[in-house]
Every structure is written in C-alpha cells, then in structure tokens.
Amino acid sequence: MKNNAACAATVQKIRKEFIKLPHVIRITASLDRMYAYQCCNEEAEHLMLVGESGVGKSTLLSRYAAEHPPIEHEEFTEVPVLYVVLGPSPTPKTLAHTILRVLGDPKWNTGREVELTARLVFLIKQCRVRLVIVDEANHLIDRGGEKTLHTAADWIKRLVDATRVSFVLAGVPRITRLLDTNDQLRERFREVVRIDRLSVASESAEFEFRNVLVTFKRYLQDLPAIDISGTAITRLFAFATDGRLRDIRRLLVRAVELAYAQPDPRLTDRVLAQAFRTVIYPDAPDERNPFHKRFDEMPLVKGDEPFAPVER
C-alpha cells in the first residue's frame, strides 16, 4: 500500500509539474508583453510559435491561458486570454465556429461565414479579449491545395486587422507556410519563435538537457535509482526520446510504475529498457533500445521507428 501511494505521488509529479526552461521564460515574457498591449490606434503585436510535436507548446500556452481565467461581470464575461485548439481540416467558417463556441456564443454554429466573422469580431471586443491563442494552427494548411491555403491566410489577416488584439498562432513547423502564402500576414507575424527539441549536440544544449533530467530526478523522491542526469544516461535519453519533453515524461512515468511493481522497488537501466519497449518503441530489438547493452547508438529514424521523419 505504501509503495502504491509513493508510486502515484511520483507519477503525478512527473506528469504535472511545469519545468521553466529558458525558452519558457522567454516566451512567457513575450506573451506578457502582448497581453499588456492596449492601444486602439496602433497595430497589435503578434507571434507565431513553432515546434515539433511533443516539445511543450500546448502545455505552455494552455497554462498561460489558465493563469488568466475568464472574469464574470454582471452584464458580460471578460475573457482576457482566449485559447482555442483547432481540430483537423478546419475552414475559416469552422474556425469561427470553434472560437465562438469557446466564447460562449449560443449560436456559434449558425450563419454564413461573413456573419460568423462579424459576430466573432464583435464578441472579441465585447468580451475584452486581450490575447487570442490559436493552437494547432497548422491544421489550417492540412486541407485542400494552394487556394485553400490562401483563403485561410487571408481570413486570419482580416480577423487580426478587425479585432486589433494580439494573436498567437502555434503549431508544428509547416505552419510557416501560412506566412509564405500571404505577404500581409507575414508583415503582421514578424516574430517567429521556435522551440527546439532537447539535445546533446553541443555543450550548452547537453547542459540544459541534463538540468531537465536533474529536475525529474528530484521527482523520484525516495525511489532508489540510477543517476538519470549523468552524461552517459542523458545521451541515452536523447536517443530514446528524440529530446521531446512529452516522451521523457511518458518514459519516466512507465519506468516508475515498473520500478514500484517490483518486490524491491528500484529504477535501473533494465527498467528503463522495459519502459522504452512499452511506451516509446513497442517490441524494440535490443540493438535499437537505448537502455539495452546491445544498443547500436544510431538514431531511431528508420522506417517504422518512433522518430522516422514525417512531413512537418
């Protein structure tokens, strides 16, 4: 019973604790600056946030929105930060539906595109929105061809101009195609911030990666464990997770669960190898498992391996 409680507490920390990496601090400062903007006679500042899947974009942005919750007034609801996550293959009309629904419009799915857009502009002003965050915005370019891409980019540009509040568009690297499509939109989103995966490619990058693992090591609390922040193990984590924070958490959560399932709980390289085979690369051959002694020290980017290149 004691082990169950310790396991649950450790897993909770690994999953939920927010790590303030250097880029998180920089991006939060940019969001604060945009949030503070209040001037009807000047153009608002806008930001595009780009990063591979699993590097922590959505966690950062949703957390920022949660720190600025809606404020109920007697006659209206103020929404300081409007956070919207796009689903697959949206059109300008369905994007308007999504934002109107988040704003609480009871008729969010009623009307033509032009009517929806006008209502959206009105509500953004009426609800005193100061920052609009559109996450997974790369879905705007996943549907149709060049004409659809031009239409989406132009609609966003018109919405940005009409509302005169700051916008953040976030997504995987292909999101930048929106800017390539529309010169005027590119003029408005001059600031493009990229979140890189953790790596060991340089001394400074490795230092940051090790610091992240030091933080996770603290979360292990009383669980006996190998030094997961050591130089050699950090390099193995780089192979095993491709430097993606989501996969680091996933790997460690399963490793902790497996460790506590043993009669003598202990997090070892063998436990990490088993966790890797379970949640990162099911049934990985020993030579392709970074925590196995037979690992061939080659990136896991071939064919059906977990980090094989896909269109970004």
mmCIF file with all atom_site columns, C-alpha atoms in Angstrom, residues 151-253:
data_model
loop_
_atom_site.group_PDB
_atom_site.id
_atom_site.type_symbol
_atom_site.label_atom_id
_atom_site.label_alt_id
_atom_site.label_comp_id
_atom_site.label_asym_id
_atom_site.label_entity_id
_atom_site.label_seq_id
_atom_site.pdbx_PDB_ins_code
_atom_site.Cartn_x
_atom_site.Cartn_y
_atom_site.Cartn_z
_atom_site.occupancy
_atom_site.B_iso_or_equiv
_atom_site.pdbx_formal_charge
_atom_site.auth_seq_id
_atom_site.auth_comp_id
_atom_site.auth_asym_id
_atom_site.auth_atom_id
_atom_site.pdbx_PDB_model_num
ATOM 1   C CA . THR A 1 151 ? -8.163  31.623 -48.169 1.00 0.00 ? 151 THR A CA 1
ATOM 2   C CA . ALA A 1 152 ? -7.154  30.619 -44.622 1.00 0.00 ? 152 ALA A CA 1
ATOM 3   C CA . ALA A 1 153 ? -4.233  33.067 -44.509 1.00 0.00 ? 153 ALA A CA 1
ATOM 4   C CA . ASP A 1 154 ? -6.378  35.918 -45.822 1.00 0.00 ? 154 ASP A CA 1
ATOM 5   C CA . TRP A 1 155 ? -9.157  35.213 -43.309 1.00 0.00 ? 155 TRP A CA 1
ATOM 6   C CA . ILE A 1 156 ? -6.721  35.281 -40.389 1.00 0.00 ? 156 ILE A CA 1
ATOM 7   C CA . LYS A 1 157 ? -5.203  38.525 -41.672 1.00 0.00 ? 157 LYS A CA 1
ATOM 8   C CA . ARG A 1 158 ? -8.645  40.149 -41.868 1.00 0.00 ? 158 ARG A CA 1
ATOM 9   C CA . LEU A 1 159 ? -9.602  38.899 -38.388 1.00 0.00 ? 159 LEU A CA 1
ATOM 10  C CA . VAL A 1 160 ? -6.353  40.212 -36.907 1.00 0.00 ? 160 VAL A CA 1
ATOM 11  C CA . ASP A 1 161 ? -6.900  43.614 -38.526 1.00 0.00 ? 161 ASP A CA 1
ATOM 12  C CA . ALA A 1 162 ? -10.550 43.865 -37.491 1.00 0.00 ? 162 ALA A CA 1
ATOM 13  C CA . THR A 1 163 ? -10.095 42.922 -33.821 1.00 0.00 ? 163 THR A CA 1
ATOM 14  C CA . ARG A 1 164 ? -6.873  44.866 -33.168 1.00 0.00 ? 164 ARG A CA 1
ATOM 15  C CA . VAL A 1 165 ? -5.825  42.478 -30.398 1.00 0.00 ? 165 VAL A CA 1
ATOM 16  C CA . SER A 1 166 ? -2.682  40.367 -30.219 1.00 0.00 ? 166 SER A CA 1
ATOM 17  C CA . PHE A 1 167 ? -2.719  36.895 -31.787 1.00 0.00 ? 167 PHE A CA 1
ATOM 18  C CA . VAL A 1 168 ? -0.527  33.838 -31.269 1.00 0.00 ? 168 VAL A CA 1
ATOM 19  C CA . LEU A 1 169 ? -0.547  31.126 -33.937 1.00 0.00 ? 169 LEU A CA 1
ATOM 20  C CA . ALA A 1 170 ? 1.102   27.921 -32.723 1.00 0.00 ? 170 ALA A CA 1
ATOM 21  C CA . GLY A 1 171 ? 1.864   24.661 -34.477 1.00 0.00 ? 171 GLY A CA 1
ATOM 22  C CA . VAL A 1 172 ? 4.392   22.285 -35.992 1.00 0.00 ? 172 VAL A CA 1
ATOM 23  C CA . PRO A 1 173 ? 6.931   23.693 -38.484 1.00 0.00 ? 173 PRO A CA 1
ATOM 24  C CA . ARG A 1 174 ? 4.699   23.510 -41.561 1.00 0.00 ? 174 ARG A CA 1
ATOM 25  C CA . ILE A 1 175 ? 2.585   26.287 -40.025 1.00 0.00 ? 175 ILE A CA 1
ATOM 26  C CA . THR A 1 176 ? 5.060   28.782 -41.507 1.00 0.00 ? 176 THR A CA 1
ATOM 27  C CA . ARG A 1 177 ? 3.559   28.037 -44.926 1.00 0.00 ? 177 ARG A CA 1
ATOM 28  C CA . LEU A 1 178 ? 0.743   30.383 -43.890 1.00 0.00 ? 178 LEU A CA 1
ATOM 29  C CA . LEU A 1 179 ? 3.247   33.233 -43.873 1.00 0.00 ? 179 LEU A CA 1
ATOM 30  C CA . ASP A 1 180 ? 4.772   32.154 -47.182 1.00 0.00 ? 180 ASP A CA 1
ATOM 31  C CA . THR A 1 181 ? 1.318   32.389 -48.728 1.00 0.00 ? 181 THR A CA 1
ATOM 32  C CA . ASN A 1 182 ? 0.343   35.898 -47.674 1.00 0.00 ? 182 ASN A CA 1
ATOM 33  C CA . ASP A 1 183 ? 2.782   38.823 -47.595 1.00 0.00 ? 183 ASP A CA 1
ATOM 34  C CA . GLN A 1 184 ? 0.465   40.942 -45.461 1.00 0.00 ? 184 GLN A CA 1
ATOM 35  C CA . LEU A 1 185 ? 0.065   38.188 -42.882 1.00 0.00 ? 185 LEU A CA 1
ATOM 36  C CA . ARG A 1 186 ? 3.843   37.762 -42.808 1.00 0.00 ? 186 ARG A CA 1
ATOM 37  C CA . GLU A 1 187 ? 4.178   41.504 -42.127 1.00 0.00 ? 187 GLU A CA 1
ATOM 38  C CA . ARG A 1 188 ? 1.960   41.120 -39.080 1.00 0.00 ? 188 ARG A CA 1
ATOM 39  C CA . PHE A 1 189 ? 3.648   37.970 -37.750 1.00 0.00 ? 189 PHE A CA 1
ATOM 40  C CA . ARG A 1 190 ? 7.257   39.102 -37.973 1.00 0.00 ? 190 ARG A CA 1
ATOM 41  C CA . GLU A 1 191 ? 8.126   37.445 -34.668 1.00 0.00 ? 191 GLU A CA 1
ATOM 42  C CA . VAL A 1 192 ? 8.515   33.700 -35.192 1.00 0.00 ? 192 VAL A CA 1
ATOM 43  C CA . VAL A 1 193 ? 9.743   31.824 -32.116 1.00 0.00 ? 193 VAL A CA 1
ATOM 44  C CA . ARG A 1 194 ? 10.929  28.226 -32.411 1.00 0.00 ? 194 ARG A CA 1
ATOM 45  C CA . ILE A 1 195 ? 11.010  25.683 -29.602 1.00 0.00 ? 195 ILE A CA 1
ATOM 46  C CA . ASP A 1 196 ? 13.741  23.166 -30.315 1.00 0.00 ? 196 ASP A CA 1
ATOM 47  C CA . ARG A 1 197 ? 13.897  19.629 -29.017 1.00 0.00 ? 197 ARG A CA 1
ATOM 48  C CA . LEU A 1 198 ? 16.328  18.990 -26.197 1.00 0.00 ? 198 LEU A CA 1
ATOM 49  C CA . SER A 1 199 ? 19.617  17.636 -27.497 1.00 0.00 ? 199 SER A CA 1
ATOM 50  C CA . VAL A 1 200 ? 23.224  16.791 -26.719 1.00 0.00 ? 200 VAL A CA 1
ATOM 51  C CA . ALA A 1 201 ? 24.538  18.358 -29.923 1.00 0.00 ? 201 ALA A CA 1
ATOM 52  C CA . SER A 1 202 ? 26.559  20.987 -28.064 1.00 0.00 ? 202 SER A CA 1
ATOM 53  C CA . GLU A 1 203 ? 27.904  21.517 -24.574 1.00 0.00 ? 203 GLU A CA 1
ATOM 54  C CA . SER A 1 204 ? 25.286  24.146 -23.752 1.00 0.00 ? 204 SER A CA 1
ATOM 55  C CA . ALA A 1 205 ? 22.433  22.019 -25.163 1.00 0.00 ? 205 ALA A CA 1
ATOM 56  C CA . GLU A 1 206 ? 23.593  18.998 -23.194 1.00 0.00 ? 206 GLU A CA 1
ATOM 57  C CA . PHE A 1 207 ? 23.799  21.108 -20.042 1.00 0.00 ? 207 PHE A CA 1
ATOM 58  C CA . GLU A 1 208 ? 20.156  22.142 -20.489 1.00 0.00 ? 208 GLU A CA 1
ATOM 59  C CA . PHE A 1 209 ? 19.075  18.540 -21.153 1.00 0.00 ? 209 PHE A CA 1
ATOM 60  C CA . ARG A 1 210 ? 20.881  17.357 -18.023 1.00 0.00 ? 210 ARG A CA 1
ATOM 61  C CA . ASN A 1 211 ? 19.236  20.106 -15.974 1.00 0.00 ? 211 ASN A CA 1
ATOM 62  C CA . VAL A 1 212 ? 15.830  18.869 -17.117 1.00 0.00 ? 212 VAL A CA 1
ATOM 63  C CA . LEU A 1 213 ? 16.727  15.333 -16.035 1.00 0.00 ? 213 LEU A CA 1
ATOM 64  C CA . VAL A 1 214 ? 18.026  16.673 -12.710 1.00 0.00 ? 214 VAL A CA 1
ATOM 65  C CA . THR A 1 215 ? 14.557  18.135 -12.154 1.00 0.00 ? 215 THR A CA 1
ATOM 66  C CA . PHE A 1 216 ? 12.878  14.822 -12.959 1.00 0.00 ? 216 PHE A CA 1
ATOM 67  C CA . LYS A 1 217 ? 15.391  13.051 -10.725 1.00 0.00 ? 217 LYS A CA 1
ATOM 68  C CA . ARG A 1 218 ? 14.153  15.161 -7.806  1.00 0.00 ? 218 ARG A CA 1
ATOM 69  C CA . TYR A 1 219 ? 10.612  13.995 -8.525  1.00 0.00 ? 219 TYR A CA 1
ATOM 70  C CA . LEU A 1 220 ? 11.701  10.377 -7.942  1.00 0.00 ? 220 LEU A CA 1
ATOM 71  C CA . GLN A 1 221 ? 11.995  11.265 -4.245  1.00 0.00 ? 221 GLN A CA 1
ATOM 72  C CA . ASP A 1 222 ? 12.767  8.112  -2.213  1.00 0.00 ? 222 ASP A CA 1
ATOM 73  C CA . LEU A 1 223 ? 12.812  5.682  -5.136  1.00 0.00 ? 223 LEU A CA 1
ATOM 74  C CA . PRO A 1 224 ? 16.339  4.211  -5.440  1.00 0.00 ? 224 PRO A CA 1
ATOM 75  C CA . ALA A 1 225 ? 17.503  4.967  -8.977  1.00 0.00 ? 225 ALA A CA 1
ATOM 76  C CA . ILE A 1 226 ? 20.482  5.218  -11.271 1.00 0.00 ? 226 ILE A CA 1
ATOM 77  C CA . ASP A 1 227 ? 21.660  8.756  -11.938 1.00 0.00 ? 227 ASP A CA 1
ATOM 78  C CA . ILE A 1 228 ? 19.367  9.664  -14.841 1.00 0.00 ? 228 ILE A CA 1
ATOM 79  C CA . SER A 1 229 ? 21.100  13.035 -15.219 1.00 0.00 ? 229 SER A CA 1
ATOM 80  C CA . GLY A 1 230 ? 24.593  11.628 -15.739 1.00 0.00 ? 230 GLY A CA 1
ATOM 81  C CA . THR A 1 231 ? 26.385  12.341 -19.011 1.00 0.00 ? 231 THR A CA 1
ATOM 82  C CA . ALA A 1 232 ? 26.077  8.828  -20.433 1.00 0.00 ? 232 ALA A CA 1
ATOM 83  C CA . ILE A 1 233 ? 22.424  8.353  -19.432 1.00 0.00 ? 233 ILE A CA 1
ATOM 84  C CA . THR A 1 234 ? 21.487  11.795 -20.783 1.00 0.00 ? 234 THR A CA 1
ATOM 85  C CA . ARG A 1 235 ? 22.785  10.743 -24.192 1.00 0.00 ? 235 ARG A CA 1
ATOM 86  C CA . LEU A 1 236 ? 20.689  7.583  -23.987 1.00 0.00 ? 236 LEU A CA 1
ATOM 87  C CA . PHE A 1 237 ? 17.627  9.675  -23.141 1.00 0.00 ? 237 PHE A CA 1
ATOM 88  C CA . ALA A 1 238 ? 18.371  11.784 -26.226 1.00 0.00 ? 238 ALA A CA 1
ATOM 89  C CA . PHE A 1 239 ? 18.237  8.650  -28.387 1.00 0.00 ? 239 PHE A CA 1
ATOM 90  C CA . ALA A 1 240 ? 15.198  7.249  -26.574 1.00 0.00 ? 240 ALA A CA 1
ATOM 91  C CA . THR A 1 241 ? 13.003  10.367 -26.665 1.00 0.00 ? 241 THR A CA 1
ATOM 92  C CA . ASP A 1 242 ? 14.399  12.482 -29.506 1.00 0.00 ? 242 ASP A CA 1
ATOM 93  C CA . GLY A 1 243 ? 14.597  15.263 -26.928 1.00 0.00 ? 243 GLY A CA 1
ATOM 94  C CA . ARG A 1 244 ? 10.807  15.609 -26.739 1.00 0.00 ? 244 ARG A CA 1
ATOM 95  C CA . LEU A 1 245 ? 9.598   16.561 -23.280 1.00 0.00 ? 245 LEU A CA 1
ATOM 96  C CA . ARG A 1 246 ? 6.360   14.626 -23.727 1.00 0.00 ? 246 ARG A CA 1
ATOM 97  C CA . ASP A 1 247 ? 8.260   11.400 -24.395 1.00 0.00 ? 247 ASP A CA 1
ATOM 98  C CA . ILE A 1 248 ? 10.649  11.997 -21.498 1.00 0.00 ? 248 ILE A CA 1
ATOM 99  C CA . ARG A 1 249 ? 7.651   12.248 -19.172 1.00 0.00 ? 249 ARG A CA 1
ATOM 100 C CA . ARG A 1 250 ? 5.984   9.219  -20.758 1.00 0.00 ? 250 ARG A CA 1
ATOM 101 C CA . LEU A 1 251 ? 9.135   7.108  -20.441 1.00 0.00 ? 251 LEU A CA 1
ATOM 102 C CA . LEU A 1 252 ? 9.766   8.073  -16.832 1.00 0.00 ? 252 LEU A CA 1
ATOM 103 C CA . VAL A 1 253 ? 6.157   7.547  -15.780 1.00 0.00 ? 253 VAL A CA 1
#
